Amino acid sequence: MTFSTLGLSEAILRAVSERGYLEPTPIQKQAIPAVLSGGDLLAGAQTGTGKTAGFVLPILHRLSNRTVKGPSEGRPPIRALILVPTRELAAQVEESVREYGKHLKLASMTMIGGVNINPQITRLRSRVDILVATPGRLLDHVQQKTLDLSGIEILVLDEADRMLDMGFIRDIKKILALLPKTRQNLLFSATFSDEIKALADGLLNNPATIEVAKRNATAETISHKVYPVDRDKKRPLLARLVKDHNWHQVLVFTRTKHGANQLAEYLTKNGINSLAIHGNKSQAARTRALSEFKDGSLQVLVATDIAARGIDIAELPHVVNYELPNVPEDYVHRIGRTGRAGQSGEAVSLVCVDELKLLADIERVIKRKIPQEVVPGFEPDRNAKPEPIMKPRGQGRPQNAANRRNPDSRARR
Ligand code: AMP
């Protein structure tokens, strides 16, 4: 099957072919006709499935098919709103909008926190057809009366489960109340908790439903490996693995922001070019780290789960769990960054005695036993006693979906 049978305009097909896509992914095959038909959509899909193009392409088609004029004075209204959980994802989605829409006359904008609001206010004075936003900053604009959402025809909630995890439900409800009643709604979510179902029930009108396989959990293209090691030998082991295997473009996950900083410093001191990204870094620092990582000049990017969410790098070859996540589903999300769209990838975990229970939970969720390899010189002490795992700062209770808080939420907008 090719893209040309899906009903997209020639200008969009040209951009897709220039991007090098040969055929639509399963989610695209189903989502594109569904969105083109104008109805609501509930799609179960996570990053790595090609879901972004699955909604961006048909939105571009629908908007460019029918142009809208503004009042005699002033600009046309914003017609599509794409809400996403993180700043990085917003930047990536908007980049896709620009790329796939490069032969069209539609204008897009990213609206995210962590950067000065004034340039956004200035930008809003000129034409914006498609707005890609994180909820917190969007509401700041609403409050300052710099944003008019009364012309929205299409709403997308991307990674809706993550938005709820990050505590955005109230913000989302406030935003929904500002939109025109008649509109097309698209909801994308990797998981379907009761909370997501309730949100979908209230939002969607007789939606088409699409579910694509959780490719992360089943992807044969990803090879998993566990390196058992003592907790205080993790850093030298990681440096050794990166050097011995000559790994490049390694995305390393740590549990805490502080841990991310320390590890990046350690690796850099040991001759491995590394940077950390997390919610406490300025937007400029995060953008710089990401772009250096993308273009290959940065060897290792150390990230916390939330900062890494939605990082979209084609053919990311190595993901390292420097520490296992507290929630097994996060393992699936993390390794979702490797082996994208059919590429092969390697997911490596450094596991100390404290984490054996987490490892067992993960193996249960991914339904497979992960092969283990002990590196000579890093044999774990058989008599070591497990210690409780330190929670990320500010999280008294064990980490779970409900108390993970978002870098973009109220306090830090
Ligand atoms: P997403 O799930 O939207 O984050 O996309 C995951 C990755 O797949 C991105 O790097 C896309 O550029 C890539 N991709 C999306 N659609 C296709 C396609 N039809 N063929 C090949 N790669 C694709």
JSON list of N, CA, C and O in Angstrom, two decimals, residues 83-113:
[
{"chain": "A", "resi": 83, "resn": "LEU", "atom": "N", "xyz": [-2.53, 19.54, 21.48]},
{"chain": "A", "resi": 83, "resn": "LEU", "atom": "CA", "xyz": [-2.02, 19.63, 22.85]},
{"chain": "A", "resi": 83, "resn": "LEU", "atom": "C", "xyz": [-1.11, 18.45, 23.12]},
{"chain": "A", "resi": 83, "resn": "LEU", "atom": "O", "xyz": [-1.48, 17.30, 22.85]},
{"chain": "A", "resi": 84, "resn": "VAL", "atom": "N", "xyz": [0.04, 18.72, 23.67]},
{"chain": "A", "resi": 84, "resn": "VAL", "atom": "CA", "xyz": [1.02, 17.66, 23.95]},
{"chain": "A", "resi": 84, "resn": "VAL", "atom": "C", "xyz": [1.54, 17.84, 25.37]},
{"chain": "A", "resi": 84, "resn": "VAL", "atom": "O", "xyz": [1.47, 18.93, 25.92]},
{"chain": "A", "resi": 85, "resn": "PRO", "atom": "N", "xyz": [2.10, 16.77, 25.98]},
{"chain": "A", "resi": 85, "resn": "PRO", "atom": "CA", "xyz": [2.52, 16.89, 27.37]},
{"chain": "A", "resi": 85, "resn": "PRO", "atom": "C", "xyz": [3.84, 17.66, 27.58]},
{"chain": "A", "resi": 85, "resn": "PRO", "atom": "O", "xyz": [4.01, 18.28, 28.61]},
{"chain": "A", "resi": 86, "resn": "THR", "atom": "N", "xyz": [4.77, 17.57, 26.66]},
{"chain": "A", "resi": 86, "resn": "THR", "atom": "CA", "xyz": [6.08, 18.15, 26.95]},
{"chain": "A", "resi": 86, "resn": "THR", "atom": "C", "xyz": [6.54, 19.13, 25.88]},
{"chain": "A", "resi": 86, "resn": "THR", "atom": "O", "xyz": [6.07, 19.11, 24.75]},
{"chain": "A", "resi": 87, "resn": "ARG", "atom": "N", "xyz": [7.48, 19.94, 26.30]},
{"chain": "A", "resi": 87, "resn": "ARG", "atom": "CA", "xyz": [8.02, 20.96, 25.40]},
{"chain": "A", "resi": 87, "resn": "ARG", "atom": "C", "xyz": [8.72, 20.32, 24.21]},
{"chain": "A", "resi": 87, "resn": "ARG", "atom": "O", "xyz": [8.59, 20.77, 23.07]},
{"chain": "A", "resi": 88, "resn": "GLU", "atom": "N", "xyz": [9.49, 19.26, 24.49]},
{"chain": "A", "resi": 88, "resn": "GLU", "atom": "CA", "xyz": [10.23, 18.61, 23.41]},
{"chain": "A", "resi": 88, "resn": "GLU", "atom": "C", "xyz": [9.26, 18.04, 22.38]},
{"chain": "A", "resi": 88, "resn": "GLU", "atom": "O", "xyz": [9.47, 18.18, 21.18]},
{"chain": "A", "resi": 89, "resn": "LEU", "atom": "N", "xyz": [8.21, 17.42, 22.87]},
{"chain": "A", "resi": 89, "resn": "LEU", "atom": "CA", "xyz": [7.25, 16.83, 21.94]},
{"chain": "A", "resi": 89, "resn": "LEU", "atom": "C", "xyz": [6.57, 17.93, 21.13]},
{"chain": "A", "resi": 89, "resn": "LEU", "atom": "O", "xyz": [6.34, 17.77, 19.93]},
{"chain": "A", "resi": 90, "resn": "ALA", "atom": "N", "xyz": [6.28, 19.05, 21.78]},
{"chain": "A", "resi": 90, "resn": "ALA", "atom": "CA", "xyz": [5.67, 20.17, 21.04]},
{"chain": "A", "resi": 90, "resn": "ALA", "atom": "C", "xyz": [6.57, 20.59, 19.89]},
{"chain": "A", "resi": 90, "resn": "ALA", "atom": "O", "xyz": [6.13, 20.76, 18.75]},
{"chain": "A", "resi": 91, "resn": "ALA", "atom": "N", "xyz": [7.86, 20.73, 20.19]},
{"chain": "A", "resi": 91, "resn": "ALA", "atom": "CA", "xyz": [8.79, 21.18, 19.14]},
{"chain": "A", "resi": 91, "resn": "ALA", "atom": "C", "xyz": [8.84, 20.16, 18.00]},
{"chain": "A", "resi": 91, "resn": "ALA", "atom": "O", "xyz": [8.86, 20.51, 16.82]},
{"chain": "A", "resi": 92, "resn": "GLN", "atom": "N", "xyz": [8.82, 18.88, 18.37]},
{"chain": "A", "resi": 92, "resn": "GLN", "atom": "CA", "xyz": [8.91, 17.85, 17.33]},
{"chain": "A", "resi": 92, "resn": "GLN", "atom": "C", "xyz": [7.65, 17.78, 16.48]},
{"chain": "A", "resi": 92, "resn": "GLN", "atom": "O", "xyz": [7.72, 17.62, 15.26]},
{"chain": "A", "resi": 93, "resn": "VAL", "atom": "N", "xyz": [6.51, 17.89, 17.13]},
{"chain": "A", "resi": 93, "resn": "VAL", "atom": "CA", "xyz": [5.26, 17.81, 16.37]},
{"chain": "A", "resi": 93, "resn": "VAL", "atom": "C", "xyz": [5.17, 19.01, 15.42]},
{"chain": "A", "resi": 93, "resn": "VAL", "atom": "O", "xyz": [4.81, 18.88, 14.25]},
{"chain": "A", "resi": 94, "resn": "GLU", "atom": "N", "xyz": [5.55, 20.18, 15.93]},
{"chain": "A", "resi": 94, "resn": "GLU", "atom": "CA", "xyz": [5.45, 21.37, 15.08]},
{"chain": "A", "resi": 94, "resn": "GLU", "atom": "C", "xyz": [6.44, 21.29, 13.92]},
{"chain": "A", "resi": 94, "resn": "GLU", "atom": "O", "xyz": [6.15, 21.74, 12.80]},
{"chain": "A", "resi": 95, "resn": "GLU", "atom": "N", "xyz": [7.58, 20.67, 14.18]},
{"chain": "A", "resi": 95, "resn": "GLU", "atom": "CA", "xyz": [8.55, 20.47, 13.09]},
{"chain": "A", "resi": 95, "resn": "GLU", "atom": "C", "xyz": [7.93, 19.57, 12.01]},
{"chain": "A", "resi": 95, "resn": "GLU", "atom": "O", "xyz": [8.09, 19.82, 10.82]},
{"chain": "A", "resi": 96, "resn": "SER", "atom": "N", "xyz": [7.21, 18.54, 12.45]},
{"chain": "A", "resi": 96, "resn": "SER", "atom": "CA", "xyz": [6.53, 17.66, 11.48]},
{"chain": "A", "resi": 96, "resn": "SER", "atom": "C", "xyz": [5.48, 18.44, 10.69]},
{"chain": "A", "resi": 96, "resn": "SER", "atom": "O", "xyz": [5.35, 18.27, 9.49]},
{"chain": "A", "resi": 97, "resn": "VAL", "atom": "N", "xyz": [4.75, 19.31, 11.39]},
{"chain": "A", "resi": 97, "resn": "VAL", "atom": "CA", "xyz": [3.73, 20.11, 10.70]},
{"chain": "A", "resi": 97, "resn": "VAL", "atom": "C", "xyz": [4.38, 20.94, 9.61]},
{"chain": "A", "resi": 97, "resn": "VAL", "atom": "O", "xyz": [3.91, 20.99, 8.47]},
{"chain": "A", "resi": 98, "resn": "ARG", "atom": "N", "xyz": [5.51, 21.54, 9.96]},
{"chain": "A", "resi": 98, "resn": "ARG", "atom": "CA", "xyz": [6.18, 22.39, 8.97]},
{"chain": "A", "resi": 98, "resn": "ARG", "atom": "C", "xyz": [6.72, 21.56, 7.82]},
{"chain": "A", "resi": 98, "resn": "ARG", "atom": "O", "xyz": [6.60, 21.93, 6.67]},
{"chain": "A", "resi": 99, "resn": "GLU", "atom": "N", "xyz": [7.30, 20.42, 8.17]},
{"chain": "A", "resi": 99, "resn": "GLU", "atom": "CA", "xyz": [7.90, 19.60, 7.13]},
{"chain": "A", "resi": 99, "resn": "GLU", "atom": "C", "xyz": [6.84, 19.04, 6.17]},
{"chain": "A", "resi": 99, "resn": "GLU", "atom": "O", "xyz": [6.96, 19.16, 4.96]},
{"chain": "A", "resi": 100, "resn": "TYR", "atom": "N", "xyz": [5.79, 18.43, 6.72]},
{"chain": "A", "resi": 100, "resn": "TYR", "atom": "CA", "xyz": [4.77, 17.84, 5.84]},
{"chain": "A", "resi": 100, "resn": "TYR", "atom": "C", "xyz": [3.94, 18.92, 5.15]},
{"chain": "A", "resi": 100, "resn": "TYR", "atom": "O", "xyz": [3.31, 18.67, 4.13]},
{"chain": "A", "resi": 101, "resn": "GLY", "atom": "N", "xyz": [3.93, 20.12, 5.73]},
{"chain": "A", "resi": 101, "resn": "GLY", "atom": "CA", "xyz": [3.12, 21.18, 5.14]},
{"chain": "A", "resi": 101, "resn": "GLY", "atom": "C", "xyz": [3.96, 22.15, 4.33]},
{"chain": "A", "resi": 101, "resn": "GLY", "atom": "O", "xyz": [3.50, 23.25, 4.02]},
{"chain": "A", "resi": 102, "resn": "LYS", "atom": "N", "xyz": [5.18, 21.75, 3.96]},
{"chain": "A", "resi": 102, "resn": "LYS", "atom": "CA", "xyz": [6.07, 22.74, 3.36]},
{"chain": "A", "resi": 102, "resn": "LYS", "atom": "C", "xyz": [5.61, 23.21, 1.98]},
{"chain": "A", "resi": 102, "resn": "LYS", "atom": "O", "xyz": [6.00, 24.28, 1.55]},
{"chain": "A", "resi": 103, "resn": "HIS", "atom": "N", "xyz": [4.75, 22.43, 1.31]},
{"chain": "A", "resi": 103, "resn": "HIS", "atom": "CA", "xyz": [4.25, 22.89, 0.01]},
{"chain": "A", "resi": 103, "resn": "HIS", "atom": "C", "xyz": [2.85, 23.50, 0.14]},
{"chain": "A", "resi": 103, "resn": "HIS", "atom": "O", "xyz": [2.16, 23.71, -0.85]},
{"chain": "A", "resi": 104, "resn": "LEU", "atom": "N", "xyz": [2.43, 23.76, 1.35]},
{"chain": "A", "resi": 104, "resn": "LEU", "atom": "CA", "xyz": [1.11, 24.35, 1.58]},
{"chain": "A", "resi": 104, "resn": "LEU", "atom": "C", "xyz": [1.28, 25.75, 2.15]},
{"chain": "A", "resi": 104, "resn": "LEU", "atom": "O", "xyz": [2.34, 26.10, 2.66]},
{"chain": "A", "resi": 105, "resn": "LYS", "atom": "N", "xyz": [0.18, 26.49, 2.15]},
{"chain": "A", "resi": 105, "resn": "LYS", "atom": "CA", "xyz": [0.27, 27.85, 2.72]},
{"chain": "A", "resi": 105, "resn": "LYS", "atom": "C", "xyz": [-0.37, 27.87, 4.11]},
{"chain": "A", "resi": 105, "resn": "LYS", "atom": "O", "xyz": [-1.31, 28.60, 4.35]},
{"chain": "A", "resi": 106, "resn": "LEU", "atom": "N", "xyz": [0.10, 27.02, 4.99]},
{"chain": "A", "resi": 106, "resn": "LEU", "atom": "CA", "xyz": [-0.45, 27.02, 6.35]},
{"chain": "A", "resi": 106, "resn": "LEU", "atom": "C", "xyz": [0.67, 27.41, 7.31]},
{"chain": "A", "resi": 106, "resn": "LEU", "atom": "O", "xyz": [1.83, 27.03, 7.10]},
{"chain": "A", "resi": 107, "resn": "ALA", "atom": "N", "xyz": [0.31, 28.13, 8.35]},
{"chain": "A", "resi": 107, "resn": "ALA", "atom": "CA", "xyz": [1.33, 28.58, 9.29]},
{"chain": "A", "resi": 107, "resn": "ALA", "atom": "C", "xyz": [1.13, 27.89, 10.64]},
{"chain": "A", "resi": 107, "resn": "ALA", "atom": "O", "xyz": [0.00, 27.67, 11.07]},
{"chain": "A", "resi": 108, "resn": "SER", "atom": "N", "xyz": [2.24, 27.52, 11.29]},
{"chain": "A", "resi": 108, "resn": "SER", "atom": "CA", "xyz": [2.12, 26.84, 12.57]},
{"chain": "A", "resi": 108, "resn": "SER", "atom": "C", "xyz": [2.97, 27.53, 13.62]},
{"chain": "A", "resi": 108, "resn": "SER", "atom": "O", "xyz": [3.85, 28.32, 13.30]},
{"chain": "A", "resi": 109, "resn": "MET", "atom": "N", "xyz": [2.71, 27.20, 14.86]},
{"chain": "A", "resi": 109, "resn": "MET", "atom": "CA", "xyz": [3.43, 27.83, 15.97]},
{"chain": "A", "resi": 109, "resn": "MET", "atom": "C", "xyz": [3.54, 26.85, 17.14]},
{"chain": "A", "resi": 109, "resn": "MET", "atom": "O", "xyz": [2.62, 26.08, 17.40]},
{"chain": "A", "resi": 110, "resn": "THR", "atom": "N", "xyz": [4.67, 26.91, 17.84]},
{"chain": "A", "resi": 110, "resn": "THR", "atom": "CA", "xyz": [4.84, 26.15, 19.08]},
{"chain": "A", "resi": 110, "resn": "THR", "atom": "C", "xyz": [4.59, 27.09, 20.25]},
{"chain": "A", "resi": 110, "resn": "THR", "atom": "O", "xyz": [5.10, 28.21, 20.25]},
{"chain": "A", "resi": 111, "resn": "MET", "atom": "N", "xyz": [3.85, 26.62, 21.23]},
{"chain": "A", "resi": 111, "resn": "MET", "atom": "CA", "xyz": [3.58, 27.45, 22.41]},
{"chain": "A", "resi": 111, "resn": "MET", "atom": "C", "xyz": [3.94, 26.62, 23.64]},
{"chain": "A", "resi": 111, "resn": "MET", "atom": "O", "xyz": [3.21, 25.71, 24.02]},
{"chain": "A", "resi": 112, "resn": "ILE", "atom": "N", "xyz": [5.11, 26.90, 24.21]},
{"chain": "A", "resi": 112, "resn": "ILE", "atom": "CA", "xyz": [5.57, 26.09, 25.33]},
{"chain": "A", "resi": 112, "resn": "ILE", "atom": "C", "xyz": [6.06, 26.97, 26.47]},
{"chain": "A", "resi": 112, "resn": "ILE", "atom": "O", "xyz": [6.43, 28.13, 26.26]},
{"chain": "A", "resi": 113, "resn": "GLY", "atom": "N", "xyz": [6.08, 26.38, 27.66]},
{"chain": "A", "resi": 113, "resn": "GLY", "atom": "CA", "xyz": [6.61, 27.09, 28.81]},
{"chain": "A", "resi": 113, "resn": "GLY", "atom": "C", "xyz": [8.13, 27.05, 28.82]},
{"chain": "A", "resi": 113, "resn": "GLY", "atom": "O", "xyz": [8.75, 26.46, 27.93]}
]
